[in-house]
Structure formats: C-alpha cells, structure tokens
Short mmCIF file of C-alpha atoms and ligand atoms in Angstrom, two decimals:
data_model
loop_
_atom_site.label_atom_id
_atom_site.label_comp_id
_atom_site.label_asym_id
_atom_site.label_seq_id
_atom_site.Cartn_x
_atom_site.Cartn_y
_atom_site.Cartn_z
CA MET A 1 -88.17 -48.70 51.28
CA LYS A 2 -87.29 -45.00 51.19
CA ARG A 3 -87.75 -43.27 54.55
CA ILE A 4 -88.30 -39.51 54.79
CA TYR A 5 -88.33 -37.24 57.83
CA PRO A 6 -88.21 -33.54 58.78
CA ASP A 7 -84.79 -31.96 59.31
CA TYR A 8 -85.02 -31.72 63.13
CA TYR A 9 -85.71 -35.44 63.59
CA ASP A 10 -82.18 -36.65 64.36
CA LYS A 11 -81.58 -33.92 66.93
CA PHE A 12 -84.02 -35.30 69.49
CA HIS A 13 -82.95 -36.85 72.74
CA CYS A 14 -85.00 -37.48 75.85
CA ILE A 15 -84.02 -35.13 78.69
CA ALA A 16 -85.36 -37.65 81.27
CA ASP A 17 -84.78 -36.29 84.80
CA LYS A 18 -84.76 -32.71 83.46
CA CYS A 19 -88.15 -33.10 81.80
CA THR A 20 -90.79 -30.65 83.04
CA ILE A 21 -93.81 -32.78 82.01
CA THR A 22 -92.63 -36.36 81.82
CA CYS A 23 -94.55 -38.73 79.58
CA CYS A 24 -94.55 -41.25 82.47
CA GLN A 25 -97.41 -39.53 84.27
CA GLU A 26 -101.10 -38.73 83.74
CA TRP A 27 -101.23 -40.76 80.55
CA LYS A 28 -102.35 -44.05 79.10
CA ILE A 29 -99.10 -46.05 78.71
CA SER A 30 -99.85 -49.08 76.50
CA VAL A 31 -98.19 -52.43 76.89
CA ASP A 32 -98.18 -54.53 73.70
CA ASP A 33 -98.72 -58.29 73.71
CA ASP A 34 -95.05 -59.23 73.10
CA THR A 35 -93.91 -57.05 75.98
CA ASN A 36 -96.64 -58.40 78.22
CA ARG A 37 -95.50 -61.98 77.52
CA LYS A 38 -91.97 -60.98 78.63
CA TRP A 39 -93.29 -59.08 81.66
CA LYS A 40 -95.16 -62.15 82.94
CA LYS A 41 -91.75 -63.76 83.58
CA LEU A 42 -90.02 -60.73 85.10
CA LEU A 43 -89.94 -59.76 88.76
CA PRO A 44 -90.36 -56.09 89.70
CA PRO A 45 -87.11 -54.28 90.55
CA ASP A 46 -86.38 -54.23 94.33
CA SER A 47 -86.35 -50.41 94.22
CA ILE A 48 -90.15 -50.28 93.65
CA SER A 49 -92.02 -49.77 96.90
CA GLU A 50 -95.13 -51.76 96.04
CA GLN A 51 -93.94 -55.30 95.19
CA LYS A 52 -96.14 -57.56 93.00
CA LYS A 53 -95.64 -61.06 91.60
CA ASN A 54 -94.44 -59.93 88.14
CA LEU A 55 -94.41 -56.86 85.88
CA THR A 56 -97.74 -57.77 84.27
CA ALA A 57 -99.39 -57.38 87.66
CA TYR A 58 -98.78 -53.60 87.32
CA THR A 59 -100.97 -53.46 84.19
CA TYR A 60 -104.69 -53.76 83.49
CA GLN A 61 -107.14 -53.61 80.59
CA LYS A 62 -108.56 -50.18 79.78
CA ASP A 63 -110.75 -49.31 76.76
CA GLY A 64 -109.75 -52.56 75.05
CA ALA A 65 -105.98 -52.19 75.55
CA ARG A 66 -103.47 -53.28 78.19
CA VAL A 67 -102.03 -50.25 79.99
CA ILE A 68 -99.84 -49.59 83.04
CA ARG A 69 -101.88 -48.86 86.17
CA LEU A 70 -100.75 -45.42 87.39
CA ASN A 71 -100.35 -44.79 91.12
CA LYS A 72 -102.54 -42.43 93.15
CA ASP A 73 -100.46 -39.45 91.96
CA HIS A 74 -101.18 -40.54 88.36
CA ARG A 75 -97.52 -41.49 87.85
CA CYS A 76 -96.11 -44.67 86.33
CA PRO A 77 -95.18 -47.02 89.20
CA PHE A 78 -91.80 -47.61 87.53
CA LEU A 79 -90.88 -43.90 87.55
CA SER A 80 -88.28 -43.03 90.21
CA ASP A 81 -88.33 -39.86 92.30
CA GLU A 82 -85.47 -38.65 90.10
CA LYS A 83 -87.72 -39.14 87.03
CA LEU A 84 -85.73 -42.14 85.77
CA CYS A 85 -87.21 -45.51 84.83
CA HIS A 86 -86.65 -48.32 87.38
CA LEU A 87 -87.22 -50.89 84.64
CA VAL A 88 -84.51 -49.47 82.38
CA ILE A 89 -82.10 -49.19 85.33
CA THR A 90 -82.67 -52.86 86.23
CA TYR A 91 -83.26 -54.58 82.88
CA GLY A 92 -82.04 -52.16 80.18
CA ASP A 93 -83.99 -50.49 77.35
CA SER A 94 -85.14 -53.76 75.76
CA VAL A 95 -87.63 -54.36 78.61
CA LEU A 96 -89.74 -51.37 77.57
CA SER A 97 -93.05 -51.65 75.71
CA GLU A 98 -93.27 -50.47 72.11
CA THR A 99 -95.00 -47.26 73.25
CA CYS A 100 -92.23 -46.34 75.70
CA THR A 101 -89.49 -47.29 73.21
CA LEU A 102 -90.95 -45.26 70.36
CA PHE A 103 -92.30 -42.18 72.15
CA PRO A 104 -92.26 -39.40 70.96
CA ARG A 105 -91.49 -40.83 67.52
CA GLU A 106 -94.25 -41.57 65.04
CA ILE A 107 -93.76 -43.93 62.08
CA HIS A 108 -96.10 -44.22 59.09
CA GLU A 109 -95.48 -47.00 56.59
CA PHE A 110 -97.03 -46.22 53.20
CA SER A 111 -96.95 -48.53 50.17
CA THR A 112 -94.54 -46.11 48.45
CA HIS A 113 -92.30 -45.02 51.35
CA ASP A 114 -92.03 -44.61 55.14
CA GLU A 115 -92.34 -41.36 57.04
CA VAL A 116 -91.19 -40.54 60.54
CA ALA A 117 -91.69 -37.47 62.72
CA LEU A 118 -91.82 -36.51 66.39
CA MET A 119 -94.96 -35.71 68.36
CA PRO A 120 -95.55 -32.40 70.17
CA CYS A 121 -96.54 -34.16 73.41
CA CYS A 122 -92.92 -33.94 74.59
CA PRO A 123 -91.34 -30.70 75.84
CA ALA A 124 -87.94 -31.65 74.41
CA VAL A 125 -89.51 -31.76 70.93
CA ILE A 126 -91.04 -28.31 71.33
CA ASP A 127 -87.59 -27.05 72.39
CA LEU A 128 -86.21 -28.21 69.03
CA TRP A 129 -88.89 -26.20 67.22
CA ARG A 130 -87.82 -23.05 68.98
CA GLU A 131 -84.56 -22.85 67.06
CA LYS A 132 -85.53 -22.44 63.41
CA SER A 133 -88.26 -23.14 60.84
CA ILE A 134 -88.60 -26.85 60.14
CA GLU A 135 -87.83 -28.13 56.65
CA PHE A 136 -90.00 -31.01 55.47
CA PRO A 137 -89.27 -33.40 52.61
CA VAL A 138 -91.64 -32.74 49.70
CA ALA A 139 -93.04 -36.25 49.23
CA SER A 140 -94.91 -35.40 46.01
CA ALA A 141 -91.60 -34.35 44.39
CA ILE A 142 -89.21 -37.00 45.66
CA ILE A 143 -91.27 -40.20 45.90
CA ASP A 144 -92.40 -42.01 42.76
CA HIS A 145 -96.09 -42.82 42.27
CA VAL A 146 -97.34 -41.25 45.51
CA SER A 147 -101.04 -40.57 45.93
CA PRO A 148 -102.27 -37.02 45.04
CA LEU A 149 -103.01 -36.62 48.78
CA PHE A 150 -99.30 -35.96 49.32
CA LEU A 151 -99.45 -33.12 46.81
CA ILE A 152 -102.32 -31.58 48.81
CA ARG A 153 -100.39 -32.00 52.05
CA ASP A 154 -97.18 -30.51 50.59
CA ASN A 155 -99.13 -27.46 49.42
CA LEU A 156 -100.85 -27.04 52.78
CA ILE A 157 -97.49 -27.16 54.56
CA LYS A 158 -96.22 -24.49 52.15
CA LEU A 159 -99.28 -22.35 52.92
CA PHE A 160 -98.61 -22.50 56.67
CA GLN A 161 -94.93 -21.68 56.11
CA ASP A 162 -95.85 -18.54 54.16
CA LYS A 163 -95.18 -15.73 56.63
CA SER A 164 -97.13 -13.23 54.55
CA LEU A 165 -100.25 -15.03 55.89
CA SER A 166 -101.15 -15.17 59.55
CA ILE A 167 -101.65 -18.67 60.98
CA GLU A 168 -105.39 -18.00 61.11
CA GLU A 169 -105.45 -16.97 57.44
CA ALA A 170 -103.51 -20.11 56.51
CA PHE A 171 -106.12 -22.21 58.34
CA LEU A 172 -109.06 -20.51 56.67
CA GLU A 173 -107.59 -20.62 53.16
CA GLY A 174 -106.26 -24.14 53.55
CA PHE A 175 -109.52 -25.46 54.96
CA TYR A 176 -111.51 -23.76 52.20
CA ILE A 177 -109.41 -25.45 49.49
CA LEU A 178 -109.57 -28.79 51.27
CA LEU A 179 -113.36 -28.62 51.41
CA GLU A 180 -113.53 -27.72 47.70
CA LEU A 181 -111.31 -30.67 46.81
CA TYR A 182 -113.39 -32.94 49.04
CA LYS A 183 -116.60 -31.84 47.30
CA ASN A 184 -115.11 -32.28 43.82
CA GLN A 185 -113.67 -35.76 44.12
CA PRO A 186 -111.91 -37.54 42.50
CA VAL A 187 -109.16 -34.95 42.40
CA THR A 188 -106.34 -34.83 39.90
CA PRO A 189 -102.85 -33.34 40.33
CA SER A 190 -103.71 -30.56 37.86
CA GLN A 191 -106.79 -29.56 39.91
CA ILE A 192 -104.65 -29.48 43.05
CA HIS A 193 -102.03 -27.31 41.31
CA GLU A 194 -104.82 -25.00 40.14
CA TYR A 195 -106.31 -24.60 43.64
CA PHE A 196 -102.90 -23.81 45.13
CA SER A 197 -101.74 -21.59 42.24
CA LYS A 198 -100.62 -18.06 43.00
CA ASP A 199 -103.63 -16.52 41.24
CA THR A 200 -106.23 -18.69 42.97
CA LEU A 201 -104.65 -18.13 46.37
CA HIS A 202 -104.58 -14.40 45.73
CA GLU A 203 -108.27 -14.33 44.78
CA LEU A 204 -109.20 -16.48 47.75
CA HIS A 205 -107.20 -14.28 50.09
CA SER A 206 -108.99 -11.14 48.86
CA ALA A 207 -112.43 -12.77 49.16
CA LEU A 208 -111.82 -14.13 52.66
CA SER A 209 -110.29 -10.94 53.99
CA ASP A 210 -113.70 -9.25 53.62
CA ILE A 211 -115.17 -11.60 56.22
CA HIS A 212 -114.94 -10.45 59.82
CA ILE A 213 -115.85 -12.62 62.78
CA PRO A 214 -116.20 -10.75 66.09
CA ALA A 215 -113.46 -11.83 68.52
CA SER A 216 -116.07 -12.24 71.26
CA ASP A 217 -117.92 -14.91 69.17
CA THR A 218 -114.69 -16.79 68.57
CA PHE A 219 -113.83 -16.55 72.26
CA ALA A 220 -117.23 -17.84 73.42
CA GLU A 221 -117.21 -20.84 71.06
CA CYS A 222 -113.58 -21.74 71.87
CA ASN A 223 -114.44 -21.57 75.57
CA GLU A 224 -117.16 -24.18 75.02
CA LEU A 225 -114.86 -26.39 72.97
CA LEU A 226 -112.07 -26.28 75.52
CA GLN A 227 -114.39 -27.15 78.40
CA ASP A 228 -115.85 -30.01 76.41
CA LEU A 229 -112.40 -31.36 75.55
CA ALA A 230 -111.36 -31.23 79.20
CA VAL A 231 -114.44 -32.88 80.76
CA ASN A 232 -113.03 -36.39 81.12
CA TYR A 233 -109.54 -35.27 82.15
CA ARG A 234 -111.09 -33.12 84.84
CA LYS A 235 -113.24 -36.00 86.07
CA GLU A 236 -110.20 -38.25 86.33
CA GLY A 237 -108.16 -35.53 88.06
CA LEU A 238 -105.55 -35.40 85.27
CA TYR A 239 -103.47 -32.34 84.32
CA THR A 240 -105.18 -30.49 87.21
CA ARG A 241 -102.25 -28.10 87.69
CA PHE A 242 -102.72 -26.86 84.13
CA LEU A 243 -106.47 -27.21 83.63
CA GLN A 244 -107.96 -26.04 86.91
CA PRO A 245 -106.98 -22.35 86.72
CA ILE A 246 -107.90 -21.88 83.08
CA LEU A 247 -111.19 -23.77 83.31
CA THR A 248 -112.22 -21.71 86.33
CA GLU A 249 -111.45 -18.62 84.27
CA ALA A 250 -113.37 -20.05 81.28
CA GLU A 251 -116.45 -20.59 83.45
CA LYS A 252 -116.54 -17.01 84.62
CA SER A 253 -115.74 -15.28 81.36
CA SER A 254 -118.28 -15.37 78.60
CA GLU A 255 -117.20 -12.19 76.85
CA ILE A 256 -113.97 -10.42 76.06
CA SER A 257 -113.08 -6.97 74.88
CA HIS A 258 -111.35 -6.36 71.56
CA ALA A 259 -108.52 -4.67 73.41
CA SER A 260 -107.75 -7.72 75.57
CA TRP A 261 -107.85 -10.05 72.53
CA ASP A 262 -105.60 -7.71 70.52
CA SER A 263 -103.12 -7.46 73.32
CA PHE A 264 -103.09 -11.27 73.64
CA CYS A 265 -102.51 -11.62 69.89
CA ASP A 266 -99.48 -9.34 70.21
CA LYS A 267 -98.05 -11.75 72.78
CA MET A 268 -98.78 -14.74 70.54
CA ALA A 269 -96.85 -13.06 67.71
CA ASP A 270 -93.62 -13.74 69.64
CA TYR A 271 -94.24 -17.46 69.16
CA ASP A 272 -95.25 -17.37 65.51
CA MET A 273 -92.38 -19.58 64.34
CA ILE A 274 -92.90 -22.19 67.01
CA PHE A 275 -96.63 -22.42 66.23
CA ARG A 276 -95.94 -22.69 62.51
CA ASN A 277 -93.47 -25.48 63.23
CA PHE A 278 -96.00 -27.16 65.51
CA LEU A 279 -98.79 -26.96 62.94
CA THR A 280 -96.77 -27.95 59.87
CA ASN A 281 -95.49 -30.93 61.85
CA GLU A 282 -99.09 -31.90 62.68
CA LEU A 283 -100.05 -31.58 59.00
CA PHE A 284 -97.06 -33.70 57.99
CA SER A 285 -97.74 -36.46 60.48
CA ASP A 286 -101.54 -36.55 60.76
CA LEU A 287 -103.22 -35.60 57.49
CA ILE A 288 -102.56 -38.88 55.68
CA ILE A 289 -102.73 -42.30 57.27
CA PRO A 290 -101.29 -45.46 55.77
CA ALA A 291 -104.42 -47.54 56.42
CA ASN A 292 -106.80 -48.07 53.54
CA VAL A 293 -109.75 -45.84 54.34
CA SER A 294 -112.77 -45.73 52.05
CA ASN A 295 -112.61 -41.94 51.61
CA ALA A 296 -109.05 -40.71 52.17
CA LEU A 297 -109.96 -37.09 51.46
CA GLU A 298 -112.73 -37.21 54.06
CA HIS A 299 -110.14 -38.47 56.52
CA MET A 300 -107.88 -35.56 55.57
CA VAL A 301 -110.64 -32.99 56.19
CA MET A 302 -111.48 -34.67 59.50
CA GLN A 303 -107.84 -34.51 60.60
CA MET A 304 -107.61 -30.85 59.55
CA GLN A 305 -110.65 -30.12 61.74
CA TRP A 306 -108.95 -31.91 64.61
CA ILE A 307 -105.77 -29.82 64.13
CA ILE A 308 -107.97 -26.69 64.17
CA ILE A 309 -109.51 -27.84 67.46
CA GLU A 310 -106.04 -28.56 68.88
CA TYR A 311 -104.63 -25.17 67.86
CA THR A 312 -107.64 -23.16 69.03
CA ALA A 313 -107.66 -25.05 72.35
CA ILE A 314 -104.00 -24.15 72.93
CA ARG A 315 -104.62 -20.53 71.97
CA GLN A 316 -107.70 -20.36 74.21
CA SER A 317 -105.79 -21.92 77.13
CA LEU A 318 -103.04 -19.35 76.77
CA PHE A 319 -105.54 -16.50 76.62
CA LEU A 320 -107.25 -17.75 79.77
CA TRP A 321 -103.89 -18.27 81.46
CA CYS A 322 -102.96 -14.63 80.74
CA SER A 323 -106.37 -13.47 82.04
CA CYS A 324 -106.27 -15.38 85.29
CA ASN A 325 -102.65 -14.47 85.98
CA GLY A 326 -103.08 -10.84 84.99
CA ALA A 327 -99.95 -11.52 82.95
CA SER A 328 -98.41 -8.80 80.86
CA THR A 329 -96.01 -11.30 79.31
CA LEU A 330 -96.44 -14.82 78.05
CA THR A 331 -93.37 -16.95 78.76
CA TYR A 332 -92.00 -19.63 76.48
CA GLU A 333 -92.37 -22.19 79.28
CA THR A 334 -96.11 -21.48 79.55
CA VAL A 335 -96.58 -21.76 75.79
CA ARG A 336 -94.66 -25.05 75.80
CA ASP A 337 -96.64 -26.46 78.75
CA TYR A 338 -99.98 -25.88 77.07
CA MET A 339 -98.75 -27.15 73.69
CA VAL A 340 -97.68 -30.37 75.40
CA ILE A 341 -100.79 -30.79 77.56
CA ILE A 342 -103.36 -30.00 74.87
CA SER A 343 -101.60 -32.19 72.33
CA ARG A 344 -101.64 -35.04 74.87
CA MET A 345 -105.34 -34.40 75.49
CA THR A 346 -106.09 -34.44 71.75
CA GLY A 347 -103.80 -37.37 70.94
CA TYR A 348 -106.72 -39.59 69.93
CA ASP A 349 -106.52 -42.33 67.33
CA ASP A 350 -108.48 -41.95 64.08
CA ASP A 351 -111.57 -43.83 65.19
CA ASP A 352 -111.82 -41.82 68.40
CA ILE A 353 -111.46 -38.53 66.49
CA ARG A 354 -114.27 -39.57 64.18
CA THR A 355 -116.50 -40.54 67.11
CA TYR A 356 -115.72 -37.30 68.95
CA LEU A 357 -116.56 -35.18 65.88
CA GLU A 358 -119.72 -37.15 65.11
CA ASN A 359 -120.95 -36.81 68.69
CA SER A 360 -120.05 -33.16 69.13
CA PHE A 361 -121.16 -31.56 65.86
CA ALA A 362 -124.24 -31.76 63.65
CA GLU A 363 -122.16 -33.17 60.75
CA LEU A 364 -118.81 -34.96 60.66
CA ILE A 365 -117.56 -32.48 58.05
CA TRP A 366 -117.99 -28.85 59.07
CA ASP A 367 -119.12 -25.94 56.97
CA TRP A 368 -116.30 -23.54 56.27
CA GLY A 369 -118.20 -20.95 58.38
CA TYR A 370 -117.81 -23.02 61.54
CA ALA A 371 -114.05 -23.26 61.06
CA ALA A 372 -113.99 -19.50 60.49
CA LEU A 373 -115.90 -18.95 63.73
CA ILE A 374 -113.45 -20.85 65.92
CA VAL A 375 -110.27 -19.85 64.08
CA GLY A 376 -111.24 -16.16 63.99
CA THR A 377 -108.45 -13.66 63.56
CA CYS A 378 -105.37 -13.10 65.68
CA ASP A 379 -102.84 -10.82 64.01
S1 LIG B 1 -91.80 -36.26 77.63
FE1 LIG B 1 -90.03 -36.37 76.23
S2 LIG B 1 -88.27 -35.52 77.35
FE2 LIG B 1 -89.92 -35.96 78.83
S3 LIG B 1 -89.46 -38.00 79.62
FE3 LIG B 1 -90.90 -38.29 77.91
S4 LIG B 1 -89.60 -38.57 76.05
FE4 LIG B 1 -88.29 -37.74 77.70
#
C-alpha cells in the first residue's frame, strides 16, 4: 500500500526532558487492551514512589476507555522529575501503550493508500513548522482511483498556501465552496475543478471582500466560544497556567476597539507561515477519515467548522494574552504554547465533535454567515 506524508514528517524527534509542555501531563493517556494484558503481569519500577500490585493498577476506565490515572498534579505517575518515562527506563519502548508509542503521529489507512502526519499538540512539531512552508503530497494527482474528496482537500490546502489571501480570506472562501459542494451533491471532479478555478475564485474573492464584519462582533462571539470550550478543563483544573489569565480577561472584556484589534493583527502577521502550516496540516489530516461515513462531505464540512473553532480559539487566546499582559510583542513561545494547548483541548474524536456541534449550535452545519462572524478579518 502506498504511504504518503508531508515533507517535514521524518524530521520529528521527541525532545523529552527539554519539552515545555510534555504530553505526559493534563491529558487522557489511553491504554489499549493488548498493552493492558501485558501490564497486568508487570510490576511497577522501583523508582515510582507510589507502589501498586502491577501496572494496570495505575489505570482506570474513563468515558468508556482505559486511561492512566494522573496524580494530583495531573501528571502521569510514570513521568520522572526529569521528564523521562520510568517505564521506558525500566522496560524499554515496547512496554508503552499504542497512544504513547504513536504520539504525535497520526495514521489514516484508506482503501487506496495510507497517510501519515504529525499532530500540533506537541511543541516539537510546531518547532518544525517554524522553518519553512510545508509541502504536502497531492493525493488526487499521485494516487489512482482516489475519492473526489481528496481533490477538494488538495484544492483547499492550495487555497490556504496562497499568500495573496489572508488566512481569514482563505477560510471564508474555502468554507463557502465547501458548503456549495455539500449542497450540490453528488459532486464530480469537473465541478470541483470549476469551483476552484482561477475565474471562480476571483469572482468569489471580489464578492466576499464587500462584506465587513465589525471586529467587536467577532471578538464577542469568539470570547463566548473560547469560554464554552474551556468549561470542562477549568472544572477539572487542567491547563490552569494557560487558561486562568486569559479566561479572567475574557470575562471582563466584552468589547474591543478597532485599534487594539488592528495592532494585534500586526503581531499575528509575524506568525503567518506557522499558522498556514498549522492549518494546512489540520486540513490534510482531519478533513477526510478512512471510516465509511454515510455522508463524507457532511463530515468534511463538520471538520472544517471544527478547524475554524480551533483557529479562532487560538487567535482569541493570543489576543487576550496580549491584553492581560499589556504586551507590545507576541513571542514565538507564547504562540506555540497556545497552539499546543488549544489543539489538545480540541483533539476530540469524530463522534465527540459531532455531539459538541449539535449541542452548541442550532444546526450541525452552519450558515456561511456564522463562519464569517467568528473568522472575521485580521490582516
Ligand atoms: S509533547 Fe512532543 S516533545 Fe513533548 S514529550 Fe510529548 S512527544 Fe515529546
């Protein structure tokens, strides 16, 4: 089976003890059945302070899955003070669960080919995206008999890589086309080519550039969304260091001035490439899933909405961070922290995304106008 991956993929390595936000804390770390069977027969390493009868005794069932029980500081009990794994030190890599072995890699097995990518929940991955624009394999051109969905995805990636458009414009134009394709199913390759043709994109760009959403409306709605997204994490006391200051700021600010938004957008411009890499990577890895879903295009629209929520939540967090710190500059480390934290907070599986969208909005599939409200403009 042919396997395709973005050009940065082989460059990744875990920076372990140098990691600023290790994946071994404040997270649900799953333990698969095969690993659990092995763990029942293994004693905990002597170096762990709280000794139990076997490794399974450090796990429990949560939301239908077996996960490692974190300690009172929300850290994995196997994580050493030097941020190394006691299990790996004692038993070697093969003792790890599938989740720990794979992270931050993501593998999708389609009937025509396999795809692999890395997830943005790891700071070492974001560091790779700081160097240059990512190149993605164009599945619709190199894989035989792929579904037309790959052609849509390849065109959307191209749209987000087009630096003549701002990221916000790419979202609004891409989402508009996606909705049109969704409404006019079944779609053919020639329709997709037509929607993404130079002329159609030019017309669409002119039409959409006449629409202006006040920055204060975008700000107020994104504030609500961010607070809603953070409710459970706040309740469980997770990511407090990152969430507490910005949520306090969100609660006291309901309005912003154009000047403060414009000045924030200037700061964001310094990270344009990294955000484009982040978003194109999300499109590549999330828009199409291998599972047979009854309406694959609906799934694609739903995932696009989720990527919009993820991006606007990061942008909102950074705006609030600048406001509460009175910051005149936005450092790379801050941008990276919030990319990692928000992508961990939004790292839901497909069913959970669907449930979240169904419970939070009047309809599963938004009107284009709602996307325009939360995306707004930032250039
Ligand atoms: S988040 Fe990434 S760099 Fe940090 S410990 Fe996990 S895999 Fe390693």
